[in-house]
XYZ file of C-alpha atoms in Angstrom:
329
model
C 14.734 23.242 70.238
C 15.007 21.171 73.480
C 18.693 20.353 72.929
C 19.440 24.173 73.080
C 18.468 24.074 76.708
C 20.211 22.959 79.937
C 19.605 23.325 83.641
C 22.760 24.462 85.286
C 23.213 23.915 89.076
C 23.850 27.156 91.017
C 24.319 28.691 94.461
C 21.990 31.207 96.031
C 24.390 34.149 95.900
C 24.335 37.815 94.927
C 23.896 36.728 91.183
C 20.885 34.834 92.171
C 19.255 37.649 94.014
C 19.950 39.983 91.188
C 18.276 37.707 88.793
C 15.386 37.260 91.202
C 15.209 41.106 91.640
C 14.511 41.631 87.913
C 12.415 38.597 87.331
C 8.539 39.315 87.168
C 8.169 36.164 89.219
C 10.616 37.134 91.766
C 9.505 36.900 95.492
C 11.155 37.241 98.873
C 10.432 33.609 99.353
C 13.247 32.573 97.032
C 15.769 35.262 98.237
C 19.025 33.795 99.416
C 18.846 35.206 102.910
C 15.138 34.119 103.414
C 16.248 30.436 102.460
C 19.266 30.576 104.480
C 17.215 31.327 107.634
C 14.940 28.347 107.002
C 18.057 25.909 106.980
C 16.551 23.680 104.353
C 18.155 21.530 101.625
C 17.492 23.101 98.212
C 18.450 22.590 94.515
C 18.703 25.656 92.518
C 19.355 26.024 88.791
C 19.486 28.456 85.956
C 17.705 27.408 82.711
C 19.995 28.406 80.031
C 19.370 28.673 76.358
C 22.951 28.275 75.044
C 24.888 30.519 77.553
C 22.076 32.729 78.156
C 20.136 32.612 81.506
C 16.338 32.563 80.726
C 14.898 31.308 83.992
C 15.816 30.301 87.478
C 14.425 27.215 89.263
C 14.335 26.644 93.069
C 13.351 23.370 94.736
C 13.124 22.665 98.279
C 14.159 18.867 98.710
C 14.107 16.131 101.146
C 17.214 14.971 103.145
C 18.052 12.413 100.422
C 17.682 15.158 97.765
C 15.477 12.851 95.683
C 12.089 14.488 96.085
C 11.224 18.349 95.670
C 8.825 18.639 98.644
C 8.424 22.465 99.266
C 8.205 24.241 102.493
C 5.120 25.698 104.263
C 6.780 29.220 104.574
C 8.076 29.254 100.925
C 4.768 30.449 99.434
C 6.158 30.620 95.864
C 9.003 28.538 94.442
C 9.677 26.743 91.244
C 10.198 28.802 88.023
C 11.273 32.391 87.784
C 11.504 33.589 84.118
C 13.777 36.410 83.158
C 12.335 39.854 82.354
C 11.053 39.584 78.814
C 9.460 42.953 78.348
C 11.696 43.471 75.322
C 10.102 40.641 73.415
C 6.781 40.924 71.417
C 3.770 38.901 72.554
C 4.529 35.776 70.359
C 8.089 35.842 71.460
C 7.156 35.879 75.051
C 4.757 33.020 74.709
C 7.283 31.051 72.812
C 10.187 31.487 75.354
C 8.097 30.882 78.373
C 6.747 27.621 76.861
C 9.952 26.346 75.556
C 11.601 26.965 78.973
C 8.823 25.438 80.915
C 8.635 22.292 78.678
C 12.465 21.660 79.158
C 12.100 22.276 82.934
C 8.960 20.086 83.339
C 10.509 17.179 81.578
C 13.948 17.477 83.318
C 12.176 17.450 86.771
C 10.093 14.545 85.886
C 13.048 12.564 84.942
C 15.319 13.693 87.782
C 12.982 13.576 90.837
C 10.711 10.900 92.394
C 8.410 13.667 93.422
C 7.888 17.156 92.437
C 6.163 19.908 94.145
C 5.965 23.496 92.724
C 4.267 26.552 93.975
C 4.232 28.948 91.016
C 3.957 32.837 91.093
C 0.546 34.239 90.241
C 1.922 35.862 87.139
C 2.598 32.458 85.500
C -0.654 31.581 84.070
C 0.128 29.524 80.970
C 1.295 26.004 82.368
C 0.403 23.894 79.307
C 4.031 22.462 79.250
C 3.377 20.864 82.540
C 0.109 19.482 81.632
C 1.381 17.820 78.312
C 4.216 15.883 80.025
C 3.625 12.217 79.114
C 0.423 13.394 77.445
C 0.383 10.455 74.981
C 1.641 7.776 77.166
C 1.205 6.115 80.611
C 4.263 7.980 82.236
C 3.682 10.077 85.468
C 1.726 13.245 84.730
C 1.778 16.547 86.709
C -1.332 17.282 88.729
C -2.396 20.932 89.000
C -4.283 22.488 91.988
C -5.536 26.029 91.835
C -4.883 28.247 94.557
C -5.937 31.881 95.387
C -4.596 35.045 96.917
C -5.966 38.655 97.430
C -3.961 41.537 96.233
C -4.588 45.210 97.269
C -3.332 48.332 95.179
C -1.756 50.817 97.489
C -0.949 53.739 95.287
C -3.822 55.817 96.725
C -2.000 55.710 100.047
C 1.198 57.539 98.736
C -0.588 60.885 99.784
C -2.706 61.267 102.830
C -6.474 60.662 102.393
C -8.665 63.554 103.267
C -11.529 61.225 104.094
C -12.169 57.534 104.115
C -14.708 57.799 101.519
C -12.150 58.910 99.041
C -10.310 55.533 99.401
C -11.130 52.886 96.708
C -9.821 50.354 99.252
C -12.182 51.584 101.902
C -15.066 51.615 99.462
C -14.396 48.138 98.245
C -14.217 46.712 101.764
C -17.115 44.751 103.276
C -19.672 46.602 105.639
C -18.224 44.973 108.714
C -14.571 45.773 107.661
C -15.463 49.355 107.088
C -17.131 49.532 110.480
C -14.107 48.085 112.086
C -11.881 50.588 110.438
C -14.119 53.500 111.649
C -14.198 52.028 115.180
C -10.389 51.788 115.210
C -10.097 55.336 114.229
C -12.713 56.609 116.669
C -11.174 54.740 119.555
C -7.682 55.983 118.795
C -6.115 52.513 117.763
C -2.736 53.564 116.447
C -0.029 51.707 114.532
C 3.807 51.873 114.751
C 6.848 49.833 113.494
C 7.887 47.478 115.999
C 11.042 45.780 117.093
C 9.570 43.530 119.808
C 10.075 40.188 118.208
C 9.894 38.333 121.402
C 6.476 39.613 122.301
C 5.342 39.075 118.814
C 6.442 35.333 119.055
C 4.673 35.167 122.465
C 1.490 36.572 120.806
C 1.763 34.213 117.890
C 1.921 31.263 120.268
C -1.244 32.603 122.017
C -3.015 32.901 118.619
C -2.196 29.261 117.612
C -3.267 28.002 121.127
C -6.583 29.555 120.806
C -6.977 27.573 117.569
C -5.986 24.334 119.505
C -2.438 24.267 118.167
C 0.482 24.229 120.773
C 3.886 25.460 119.581
C 6.753 24.615 121.884
C 8.752 27.458 123.291
C 11.856 26.570 121.168
C 9.978 27.030 117.801
C 8.653 30.353 119.089
C 12.142 31.459 119.991
C 13.367 30.466 116.534
C 10.505 32.244 114.887
C 11.415 35.444 116.849
C 15.064 35.163 115.674
C 14.116 34.622 112.157
C 11.711 37.518 111.885
C 14.284 39.593 113.620
C 16.858 38.556 111.059
C 14.701 39.396 108.096
C 14.068 42.858 109.527
C 17.648 43.532 109.982
C 18.283 42.749 106.401
C 15.663 45.007 105.155
C 13.501 42.036 103.908
C 10.661 42.460 106.307
C 8.894 45.060 108.363
C 6.697 44.440 111.567
C 4.039 46.638 112.847
C 2.214 46.658 116.292
C -1.231 48.091 116.830
C -1.968 49.864 120.164
C -5.086 50.637 122.066
C -5.509 54.308 123.310
C -4.037 52.890 126.573
C -0.933 51.861 124.623
C -1.657 48.276 125.091
C -0.417 46.078 122.097
C -3.272 44.128 120.752
C -1.848 42.862 117.407
C 1.387 42.245 115.307
C 1.711 41.864 111.591
C 4.859 41.195 109.639
C 5.266 41.996 105.885
C 7.891 40.793 103.455
C 9.266 43.188 100.953
C 10.253 42.718 97.367
C 10.705 45.572 95.127
C 7.319 47.344 94.923
C 5.345 44.461 96.432
C 4.702 43.338 100.130
C 3.454 39.969 101.225
C 1.715 39.592 104.411
C 3.729 36.884 106.466
C 3.001 36.231 110.025
C 0.309 37.870 112.188
C -0.493 37.656 115.785
C -3.290 38.868 118.200
C -3.586 38.931 121.986
C -6.793 36.503 122.336
C -8.057 38.807 125.244
C -7.971 41.829 123.036
C -10.044 40.516 120.055
C -12.605 43.246 120.546
C -10.018 46.117 120.528
C -10.093 46.605 116.823
C -6.345 46.152 116.530
C -6.645 43.196 114.363
C -8.066 45.339 111.511
C -5.839 48.306 112.248
C -2.654 46.146 112.001
C -3.468 45.765 108.338
C -5.519 48.846 107.376
C -3.173 51.419 109.049
C -0.093 49.719 107.613
C -1.292 50.409 104.096
C 0.007 54.082 104.041
C 3.109 53.115 105.828
C 3.966 50.471 103.429
C 3.233 52.979 100.611
C 5.796 55.196 102.105
C 8.367 52.454 101.656
C 7.587 52.362 98.039
C 5.089 49.475 98.125
C 2.357 49.781 95.570
C 0.975 46.260 95.857
C 0.177 44.002 98.898
C -0.305 40.297 98.397
C -2.363 39.132 101.474
C -0.630 35.638 100.930
C -3.549 33.160 100.384
C -7.274 32.966 100.889
C -7.329 29.288 100.795
C -8.647 28.741 104.385
C -12.337 29.196 105.211
C -11.193 30.535 108.576
C -8.941 33.209 107.167
C -9.819 33.692 103.542
C -13.055 35.904 104.129
C -11.118 38.187 106.624
C -8.537 38.977 103.873
C -11.060 39.322 101.361
C -12.950 41.859 103.411
C -10.435 44.425 102.680
C -11.633 44.551 99.107
C -8.536 43.175 97.136
C -8.593 41.519 93.838
C -8.630 37.661 93.756
C -5.616 36.275 91.809
C -5.338 32.607 91.080
C -1.978 30.769 91.095
C -0.932 27.080 90.639
C 0.400 24.387 92.893
C 1.969 21.516 90.599
C 2.820 18.124 91.717
C 4.106 14.935 90.136
C 4.545 11.552 91.887
C 6.212 8.670 90.432
C 4.256 5.655 91.643
C 7.105 3.275 91.101
C 9.669 5.310 93.040
């Protein structure tokens, strides 16, 4: 069956974005405009069975284009299968496995290093695990990762009381308390265009963690966030105190009915103002108004941040980082 498949190099154009939009594994991280703003080298392919496109493949590569190295802002890359809802279960399993088998072997032959960050919906990765299974050739190593996903359907209509919210009921005791305090103290949320102030707050947030970011990088971040917002790929919210002081920002990438938490920032001197919770909680109904039914809080893999995101009561979903290194490369 393998000789029926091919990987055809392609550009990130309108056809690519259309394929990604209909794929169950599409995300904003592989959208052509998102990647253009990163200014990275990439290799993009369609996996074809005969002349039919059955998957797309995106790799962020090094300057020599010999290693697929990924990028810290591209949370998911690798393989995006076509929509196969029209197939029965056995046919779906067969197509997904066959495509991944061909892709896994092709990448192992073509690149000195392969780093993939798969979509959470890709749960069957046997094809990668079986590369060079019966010999001493290089093998893919798999690292499980986790994210927290919230369902926002309940926010499409106004809630008559917090207690009627499943998300509120499933939040931790301390998070429910913060939500109530924010409402009581009249913390409010609005969509924001103040990208320069956001970048400044982000610099302050990182400095508090002992990470200094130079002004040029912060300026570049502001430009990138602004461009994504102008293209409709991102929305940014700012949370205010009752005195209209901005305490927190949050940015959300948009893709179909799913939003992804991207960058957030807080003023270090306003950490007790309850804006850090409000910039998420009060964004839920605003995102729902934009047609978002699911919010991916984008990773709970840091002990410092994982518990904060989980405190909003989302579901834990695993996904896979896959890596292959050729020791003789």
